PDB file of C-alpha atoms in Angstrom:
ATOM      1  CA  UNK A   1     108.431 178.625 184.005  1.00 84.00           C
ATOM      2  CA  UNK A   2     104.970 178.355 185.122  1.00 96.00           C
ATOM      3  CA  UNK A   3     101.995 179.738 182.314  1.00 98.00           C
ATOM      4  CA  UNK A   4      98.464 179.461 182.762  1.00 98.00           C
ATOM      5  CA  UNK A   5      96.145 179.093 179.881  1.00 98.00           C
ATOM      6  CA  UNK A   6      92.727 181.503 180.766  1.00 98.00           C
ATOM      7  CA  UNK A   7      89.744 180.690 178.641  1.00 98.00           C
ATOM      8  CA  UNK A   8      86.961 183.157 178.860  1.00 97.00           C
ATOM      9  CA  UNK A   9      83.496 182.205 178.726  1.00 96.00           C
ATOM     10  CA  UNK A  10      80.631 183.883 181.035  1.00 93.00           C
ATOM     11  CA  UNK A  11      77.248 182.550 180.688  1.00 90.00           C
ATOM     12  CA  UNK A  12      75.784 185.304 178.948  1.00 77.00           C
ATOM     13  CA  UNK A  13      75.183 186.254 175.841  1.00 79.00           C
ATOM     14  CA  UNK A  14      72.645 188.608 173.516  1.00 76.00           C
ATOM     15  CA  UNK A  15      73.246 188.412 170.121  1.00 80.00           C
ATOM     16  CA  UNK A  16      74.081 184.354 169.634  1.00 89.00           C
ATOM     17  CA  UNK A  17      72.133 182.309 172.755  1.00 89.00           C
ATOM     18  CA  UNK A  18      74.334 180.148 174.641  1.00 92.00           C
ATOM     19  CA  UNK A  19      77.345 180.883 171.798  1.00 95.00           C
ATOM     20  CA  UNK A  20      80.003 179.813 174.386  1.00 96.00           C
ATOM     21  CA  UNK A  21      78.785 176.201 174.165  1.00 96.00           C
ATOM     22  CA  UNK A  22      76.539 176.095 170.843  1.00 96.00           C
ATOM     23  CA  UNK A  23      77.807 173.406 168.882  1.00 97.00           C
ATOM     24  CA  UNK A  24      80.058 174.254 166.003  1.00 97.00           C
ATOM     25  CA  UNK A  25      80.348 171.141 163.833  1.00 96.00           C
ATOM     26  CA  UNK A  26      79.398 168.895 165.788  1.00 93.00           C
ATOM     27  CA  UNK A  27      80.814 169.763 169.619  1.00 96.00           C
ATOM     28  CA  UNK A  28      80.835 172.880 172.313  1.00 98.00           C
ATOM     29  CA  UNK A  29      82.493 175.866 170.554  1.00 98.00           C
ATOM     30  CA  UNK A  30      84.226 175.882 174.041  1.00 98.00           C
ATOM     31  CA  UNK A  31      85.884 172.624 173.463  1.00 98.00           C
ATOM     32  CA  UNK A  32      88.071 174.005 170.613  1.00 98.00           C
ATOM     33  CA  UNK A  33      90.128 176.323 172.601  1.00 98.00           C
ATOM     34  CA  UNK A  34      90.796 173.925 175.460  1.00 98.00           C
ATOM     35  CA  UNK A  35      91.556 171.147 173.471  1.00 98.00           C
ATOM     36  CA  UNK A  36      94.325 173.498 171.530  1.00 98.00           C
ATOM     37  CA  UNK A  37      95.528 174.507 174.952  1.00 98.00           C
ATOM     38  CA  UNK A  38      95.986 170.970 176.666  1.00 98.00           C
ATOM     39  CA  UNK A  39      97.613 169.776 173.411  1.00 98.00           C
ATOM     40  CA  UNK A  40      99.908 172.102 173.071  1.00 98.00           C
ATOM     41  CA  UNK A  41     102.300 170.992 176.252  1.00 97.00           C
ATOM     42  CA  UNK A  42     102.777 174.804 177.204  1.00 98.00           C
ATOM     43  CA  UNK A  43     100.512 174.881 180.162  1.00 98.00           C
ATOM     44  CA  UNK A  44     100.938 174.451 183.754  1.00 97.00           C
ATOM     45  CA  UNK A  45      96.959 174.540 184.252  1.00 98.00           C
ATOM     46  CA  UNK A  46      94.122 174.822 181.821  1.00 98.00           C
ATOM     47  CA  UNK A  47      91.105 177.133 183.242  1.00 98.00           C
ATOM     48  CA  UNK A  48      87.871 178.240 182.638  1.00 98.00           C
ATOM     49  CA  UNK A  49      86.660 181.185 184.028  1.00 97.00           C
ATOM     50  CA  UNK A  50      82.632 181.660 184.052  1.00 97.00           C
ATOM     51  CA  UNK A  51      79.617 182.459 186.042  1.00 95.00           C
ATOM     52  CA  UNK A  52      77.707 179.646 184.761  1.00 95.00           C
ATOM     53  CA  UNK A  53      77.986 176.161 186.284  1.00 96.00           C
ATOM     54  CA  UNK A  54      76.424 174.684 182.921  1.00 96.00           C
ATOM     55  CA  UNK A  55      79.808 175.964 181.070  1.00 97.00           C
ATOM     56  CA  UNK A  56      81.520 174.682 183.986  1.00 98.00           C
ATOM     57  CA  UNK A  57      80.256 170.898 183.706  1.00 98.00           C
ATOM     58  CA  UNK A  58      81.048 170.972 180.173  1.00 98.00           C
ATOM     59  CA  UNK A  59      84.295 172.636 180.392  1.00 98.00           C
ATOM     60  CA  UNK A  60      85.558 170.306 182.660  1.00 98.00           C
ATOM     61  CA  UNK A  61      84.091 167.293 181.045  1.00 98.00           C
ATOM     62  CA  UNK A  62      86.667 168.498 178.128  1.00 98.00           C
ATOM     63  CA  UNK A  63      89.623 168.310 180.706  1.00 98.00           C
ATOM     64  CA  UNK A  64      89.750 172.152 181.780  1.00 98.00           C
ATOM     65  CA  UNK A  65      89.979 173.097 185.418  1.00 98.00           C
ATOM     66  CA  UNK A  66      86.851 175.361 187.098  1.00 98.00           C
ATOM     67  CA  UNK A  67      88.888 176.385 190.822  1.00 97.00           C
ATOM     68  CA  UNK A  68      86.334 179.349 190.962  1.00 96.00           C
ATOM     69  CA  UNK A  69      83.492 181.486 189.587  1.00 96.00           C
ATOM     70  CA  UNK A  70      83.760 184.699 188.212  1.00 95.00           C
ATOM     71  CA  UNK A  71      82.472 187.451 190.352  1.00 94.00           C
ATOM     72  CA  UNK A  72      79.388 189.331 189.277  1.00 90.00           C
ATOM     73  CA  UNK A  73      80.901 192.292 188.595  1.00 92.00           C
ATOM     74  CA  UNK A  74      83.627 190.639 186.135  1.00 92.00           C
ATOM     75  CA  UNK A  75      80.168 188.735 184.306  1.00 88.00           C
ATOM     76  CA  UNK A  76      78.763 191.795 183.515  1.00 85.00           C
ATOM     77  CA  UNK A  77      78.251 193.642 180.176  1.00 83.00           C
ATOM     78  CA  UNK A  78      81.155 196.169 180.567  1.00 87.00           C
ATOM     79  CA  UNK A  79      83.414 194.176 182.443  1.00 91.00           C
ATOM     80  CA  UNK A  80      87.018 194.377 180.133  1.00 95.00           C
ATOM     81  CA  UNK A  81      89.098 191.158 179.381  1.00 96.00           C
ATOM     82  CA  UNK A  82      91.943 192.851 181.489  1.00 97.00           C
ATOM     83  CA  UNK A  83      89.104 192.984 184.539  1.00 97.00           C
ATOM     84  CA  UNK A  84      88.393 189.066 184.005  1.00 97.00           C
ATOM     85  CA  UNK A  85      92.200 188.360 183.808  1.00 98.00           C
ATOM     86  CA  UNK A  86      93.174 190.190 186.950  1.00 98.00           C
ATOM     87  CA  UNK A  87      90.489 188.869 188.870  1.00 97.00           C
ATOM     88  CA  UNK A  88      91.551 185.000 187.955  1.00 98.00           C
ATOM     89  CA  UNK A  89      95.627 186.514 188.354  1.00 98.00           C
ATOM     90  CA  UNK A  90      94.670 186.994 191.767  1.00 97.00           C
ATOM     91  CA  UNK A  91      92.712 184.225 192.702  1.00 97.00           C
ATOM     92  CA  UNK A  92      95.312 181.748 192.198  1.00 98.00           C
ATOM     93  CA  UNK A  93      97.585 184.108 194.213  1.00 97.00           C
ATOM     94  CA  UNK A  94      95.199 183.880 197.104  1.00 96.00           C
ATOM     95  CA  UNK A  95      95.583 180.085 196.682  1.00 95.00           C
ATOM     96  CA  UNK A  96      99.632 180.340 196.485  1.00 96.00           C
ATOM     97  CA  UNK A  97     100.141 179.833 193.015  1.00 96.00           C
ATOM     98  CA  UNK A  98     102.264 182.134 190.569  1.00 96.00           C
ATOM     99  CA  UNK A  99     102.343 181.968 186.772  1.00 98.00           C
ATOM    100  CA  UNK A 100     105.288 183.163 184.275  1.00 98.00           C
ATOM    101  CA  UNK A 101     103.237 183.818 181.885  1.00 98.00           C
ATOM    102  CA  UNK A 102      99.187 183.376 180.543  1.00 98.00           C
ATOM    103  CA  UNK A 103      97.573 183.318 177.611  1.00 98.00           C
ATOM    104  CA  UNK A 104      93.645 184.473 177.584  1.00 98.00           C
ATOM    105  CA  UNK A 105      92.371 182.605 175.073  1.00 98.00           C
ATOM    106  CA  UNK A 106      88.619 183.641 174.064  1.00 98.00           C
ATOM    107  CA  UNK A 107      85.906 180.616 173.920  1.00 97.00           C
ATOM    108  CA  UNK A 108      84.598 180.890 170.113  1.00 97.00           C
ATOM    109  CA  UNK A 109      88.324 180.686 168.377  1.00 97.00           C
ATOM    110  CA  UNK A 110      87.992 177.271 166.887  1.00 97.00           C
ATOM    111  CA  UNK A 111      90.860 178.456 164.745  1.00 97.00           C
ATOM    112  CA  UNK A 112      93.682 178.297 167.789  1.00 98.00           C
ATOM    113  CA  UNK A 113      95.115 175.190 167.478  1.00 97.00           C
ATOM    114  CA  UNK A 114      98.375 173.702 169.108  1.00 98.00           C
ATOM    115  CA  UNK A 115     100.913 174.624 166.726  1.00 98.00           C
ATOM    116  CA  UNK A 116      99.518 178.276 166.832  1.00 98.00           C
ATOM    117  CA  UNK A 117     100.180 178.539 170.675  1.00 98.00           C
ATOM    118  CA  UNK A 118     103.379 177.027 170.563  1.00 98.00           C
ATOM    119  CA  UNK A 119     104.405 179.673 168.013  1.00 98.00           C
ATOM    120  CA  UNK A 120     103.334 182.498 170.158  1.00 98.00           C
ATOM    121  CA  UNK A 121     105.156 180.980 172.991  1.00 98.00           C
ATOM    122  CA  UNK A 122     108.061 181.159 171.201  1.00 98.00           C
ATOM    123  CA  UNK A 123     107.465 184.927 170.298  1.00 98.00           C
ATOM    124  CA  UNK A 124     106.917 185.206 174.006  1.00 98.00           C
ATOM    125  CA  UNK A 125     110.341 184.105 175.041  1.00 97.00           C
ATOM    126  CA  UNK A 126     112.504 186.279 172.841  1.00 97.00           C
ATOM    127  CA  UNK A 127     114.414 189.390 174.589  1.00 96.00           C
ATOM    128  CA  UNK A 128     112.158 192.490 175.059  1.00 97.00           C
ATOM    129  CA  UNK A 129     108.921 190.571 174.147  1.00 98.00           C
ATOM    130  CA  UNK A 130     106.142 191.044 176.578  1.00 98.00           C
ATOM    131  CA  UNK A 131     102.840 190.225 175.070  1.00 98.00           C
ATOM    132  CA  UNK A 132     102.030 188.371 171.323  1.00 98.00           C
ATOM    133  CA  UNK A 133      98.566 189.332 169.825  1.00 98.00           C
ATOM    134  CA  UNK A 134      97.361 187.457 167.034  1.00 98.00           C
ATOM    135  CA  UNK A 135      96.472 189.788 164.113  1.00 98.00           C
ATOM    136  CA  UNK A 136      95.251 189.992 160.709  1.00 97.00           C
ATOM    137  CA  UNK A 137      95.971 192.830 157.982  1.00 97.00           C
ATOM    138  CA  UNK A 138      92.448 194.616 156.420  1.00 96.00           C
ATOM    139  CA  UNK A 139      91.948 193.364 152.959  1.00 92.00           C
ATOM    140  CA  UNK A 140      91.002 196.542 152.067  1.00 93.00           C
ATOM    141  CA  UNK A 141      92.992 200.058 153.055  1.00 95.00           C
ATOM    142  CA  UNK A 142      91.065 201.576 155.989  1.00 96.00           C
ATOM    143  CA  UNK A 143      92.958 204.948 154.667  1.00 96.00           C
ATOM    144  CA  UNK A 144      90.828 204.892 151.627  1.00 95.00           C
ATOM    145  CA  UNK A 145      87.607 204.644 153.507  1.00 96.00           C
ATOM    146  CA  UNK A 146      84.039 206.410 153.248  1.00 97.00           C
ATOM    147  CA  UNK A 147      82.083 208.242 155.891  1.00 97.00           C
ATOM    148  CA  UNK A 148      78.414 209.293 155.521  1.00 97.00           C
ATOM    149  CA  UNK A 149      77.739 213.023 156.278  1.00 94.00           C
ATOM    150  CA  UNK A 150      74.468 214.393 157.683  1.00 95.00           C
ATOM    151  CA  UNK A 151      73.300 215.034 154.497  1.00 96.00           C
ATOM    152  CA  UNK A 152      73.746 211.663 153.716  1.00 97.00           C
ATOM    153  CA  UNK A 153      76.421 212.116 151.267  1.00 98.00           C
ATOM    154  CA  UNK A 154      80.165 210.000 150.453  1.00 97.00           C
ATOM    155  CA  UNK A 155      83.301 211.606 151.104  1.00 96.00           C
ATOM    156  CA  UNK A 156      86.817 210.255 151.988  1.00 96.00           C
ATOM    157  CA  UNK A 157      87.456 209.887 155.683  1.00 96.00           C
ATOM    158  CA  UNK A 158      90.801 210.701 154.256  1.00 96.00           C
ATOM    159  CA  UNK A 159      91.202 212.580 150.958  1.00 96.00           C
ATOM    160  CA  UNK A 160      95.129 212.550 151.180  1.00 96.00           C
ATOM    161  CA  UNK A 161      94.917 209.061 150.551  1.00 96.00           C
ATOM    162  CA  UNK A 162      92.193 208.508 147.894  1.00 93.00           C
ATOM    163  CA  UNK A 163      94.602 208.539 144.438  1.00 92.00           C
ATOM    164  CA  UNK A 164      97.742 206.520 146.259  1.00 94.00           C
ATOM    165  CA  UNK A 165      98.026 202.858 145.208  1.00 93.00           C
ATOM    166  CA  UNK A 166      96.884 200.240 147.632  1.00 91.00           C
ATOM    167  CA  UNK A 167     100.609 199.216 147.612  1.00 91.00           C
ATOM    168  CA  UNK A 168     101.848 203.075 148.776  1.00 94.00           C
ATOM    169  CA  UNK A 169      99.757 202.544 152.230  1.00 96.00           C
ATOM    170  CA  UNK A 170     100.876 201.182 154.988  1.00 96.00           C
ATOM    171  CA  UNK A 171      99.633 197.790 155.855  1.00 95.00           C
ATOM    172  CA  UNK A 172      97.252 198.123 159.275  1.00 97.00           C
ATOM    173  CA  UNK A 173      95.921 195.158 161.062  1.00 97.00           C
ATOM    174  CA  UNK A 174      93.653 194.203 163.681  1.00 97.00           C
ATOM    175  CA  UNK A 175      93.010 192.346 166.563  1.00 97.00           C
ATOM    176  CA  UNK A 176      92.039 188.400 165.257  1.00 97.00           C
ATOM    177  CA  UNK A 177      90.086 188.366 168.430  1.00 96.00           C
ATOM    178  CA  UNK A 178      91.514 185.039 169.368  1.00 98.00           C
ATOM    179  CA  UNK A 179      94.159 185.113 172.254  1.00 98.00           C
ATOM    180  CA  UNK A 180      96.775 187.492 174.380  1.00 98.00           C
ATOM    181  CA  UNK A 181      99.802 185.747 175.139  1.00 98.00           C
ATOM    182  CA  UNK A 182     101.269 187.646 178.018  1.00 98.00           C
ATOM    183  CA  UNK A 183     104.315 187.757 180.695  1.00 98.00           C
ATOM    184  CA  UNK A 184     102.620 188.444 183.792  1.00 98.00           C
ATOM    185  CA  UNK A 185     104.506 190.756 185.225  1.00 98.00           C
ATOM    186  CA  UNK A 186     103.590 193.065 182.260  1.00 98.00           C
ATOM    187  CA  UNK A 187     100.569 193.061 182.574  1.00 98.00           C
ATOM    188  CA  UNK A 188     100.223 193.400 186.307  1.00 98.00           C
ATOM    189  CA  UNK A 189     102.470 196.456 185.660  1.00 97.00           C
ATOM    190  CA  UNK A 190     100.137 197.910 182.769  1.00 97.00           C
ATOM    191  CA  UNK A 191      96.774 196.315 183.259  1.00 97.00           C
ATOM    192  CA  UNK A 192      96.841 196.467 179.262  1.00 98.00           C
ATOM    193  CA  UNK A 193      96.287 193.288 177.137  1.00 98.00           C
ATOM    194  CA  UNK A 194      98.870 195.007 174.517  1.00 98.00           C
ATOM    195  CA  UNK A 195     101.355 196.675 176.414  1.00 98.00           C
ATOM    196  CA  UNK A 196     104.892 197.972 175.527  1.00 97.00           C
ATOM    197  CA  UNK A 197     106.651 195.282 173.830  1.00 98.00           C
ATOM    198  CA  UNK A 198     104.093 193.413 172.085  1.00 98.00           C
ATOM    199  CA  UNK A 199     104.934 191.575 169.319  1.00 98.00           C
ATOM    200  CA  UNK A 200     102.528 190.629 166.239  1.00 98.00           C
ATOM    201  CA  UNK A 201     101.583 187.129 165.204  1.00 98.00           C
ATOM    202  CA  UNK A 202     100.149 187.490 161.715  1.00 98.00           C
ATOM    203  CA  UNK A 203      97.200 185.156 160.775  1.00 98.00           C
ATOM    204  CA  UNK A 204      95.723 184.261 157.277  1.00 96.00           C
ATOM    205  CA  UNK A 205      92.080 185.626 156.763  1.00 95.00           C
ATOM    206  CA  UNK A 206      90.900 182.011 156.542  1.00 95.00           C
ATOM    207  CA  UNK A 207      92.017 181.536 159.735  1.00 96.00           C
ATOM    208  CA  UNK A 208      90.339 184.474 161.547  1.00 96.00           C
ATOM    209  CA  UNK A 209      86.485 185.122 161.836  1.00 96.00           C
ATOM    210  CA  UNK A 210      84.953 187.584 164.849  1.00 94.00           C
ATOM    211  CA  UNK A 211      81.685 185.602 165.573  1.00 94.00           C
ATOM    212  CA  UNK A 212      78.745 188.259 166.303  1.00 92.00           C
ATOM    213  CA  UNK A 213      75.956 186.874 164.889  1.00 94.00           C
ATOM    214  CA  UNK A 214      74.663 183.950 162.990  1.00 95.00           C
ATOM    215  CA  UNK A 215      75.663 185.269 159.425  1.00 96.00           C
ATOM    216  CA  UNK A 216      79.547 185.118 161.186  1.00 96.00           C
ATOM    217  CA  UNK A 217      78.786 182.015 162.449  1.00 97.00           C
ATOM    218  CA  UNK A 218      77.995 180.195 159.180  1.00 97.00           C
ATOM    219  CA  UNK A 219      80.804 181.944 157.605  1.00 97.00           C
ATOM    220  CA  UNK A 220      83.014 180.630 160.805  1.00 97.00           C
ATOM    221  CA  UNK A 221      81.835 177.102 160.208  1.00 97.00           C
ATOM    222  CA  UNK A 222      82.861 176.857 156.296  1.00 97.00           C
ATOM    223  CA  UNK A 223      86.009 178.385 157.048  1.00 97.00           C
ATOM    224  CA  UNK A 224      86.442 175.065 158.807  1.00 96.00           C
ATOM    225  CA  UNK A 225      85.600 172.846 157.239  1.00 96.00           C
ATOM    226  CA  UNK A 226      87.752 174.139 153.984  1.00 95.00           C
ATOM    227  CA  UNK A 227      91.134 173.274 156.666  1.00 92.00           C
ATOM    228  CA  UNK A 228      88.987 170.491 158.432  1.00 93.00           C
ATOM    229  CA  UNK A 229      87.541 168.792 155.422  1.00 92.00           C
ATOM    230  CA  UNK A 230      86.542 165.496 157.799  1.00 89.00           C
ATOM    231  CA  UNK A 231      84.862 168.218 159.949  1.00 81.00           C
TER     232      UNK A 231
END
């Protein structure tokens, strides 16, 4: 069973310059994701896909594979992970190769390690499985949550909810922004990242941060070093 791991990193970037290959304690935030993906054994090939032959150099310094640039339309602003991963699906079809499976795996998830891919891959081959997203439950309820009005007054978004114990809710979750593990066929199918049959791989809060900016990036960084203490 072929799988291809897909790490996404285009050369721009507005709110953190150069985050894709700042260094995060010490070496290319880059580095972390295809160092997990190498080390885990899953992979049949280990890519990079970028417009930016400076991430390319360094990318494949760290033992990832750069067959081909992103188009310009798929390095744009509004251009959707599905876009980039359908674009890279069928360049290697071009070039006669076929993959099983892939796992996108975004470029500032220093968290993804190894053992955490190898888990998901074993999601991925149970019956009915097509996808595994890495998630991680709100600490707080969203169902108990303010809005502003125009006047510039609190209410409850939802005032059903606002005297039910935390423990009455049900538990939601969100994306931990980190990778899509995917059977390729269901995707090609779908074009979604989280299509029918997706199965949930639950992550600890300490082991998910969305960098946006440089407050999340500090935060990312002792989050770190607390599991990575010779970081």
């Amino acid at each position: 069973m072929a799988s291809l791991a897909l790490i996404t990193a285009r050369g721009g970037s507005r709110r953190i310059k150069d985050k894709n290959i700042r260094p995060f304690l010490g070496k290319p935030i880059l580095c972390y994701s295809i160092e997990a993906a190498l080390s885990s054994g899953l992979f049949s090939e280990v890519m990079v896909s970028t417009d930016s032959e400076r991430i390319a150099k360094i990318a494949e310094k760290a033992g990832a594979k750069v067959p081909f640039f992103r188009s310009k339309e798929t390095a744009g602003d509004f251009a959707t992970t599905a876009d980039v991963c359908l674009e890279v699906i069928d360049a290697y079809r071009k070039q006669g190769q076929e993959f099983d499976s892939f796992c996108c795996i975004y470029p500032t998830a220093p968290f993804v390690d190894a053992a955490v891919l190898r888990e998901a891959a074993e999601k991925l081959s149970l019956p009915g499985v097509s996808a595994v997203v890495p998630v991680v439950r709100f600490s707080f309820p969203p169902q108990r949550a303010f809005e502003i009005n125009d006047r510039g007054f609190l209410s409850y978004r939802h005032p059903e909810c606002a005297l039910m114990r935390s423990q009455d809710l049900t538990p939601l979750y969100h994306d931990a922004g980190q990778f899509y593990f995917l059977k390729t066929a269901a995707f090609l199918s779908t074009k979604s990242m989280v299509p029918a049959g997706t199965q949930p791989l639950e992550r600890e809060e300490s082991l998910v941060q969305d960098i946006d900016n440089e407050e999340d990036w500090k935060i990312a960084e002792v989050k770190y070093r607390v599991r990575h203490p010779e970081a």
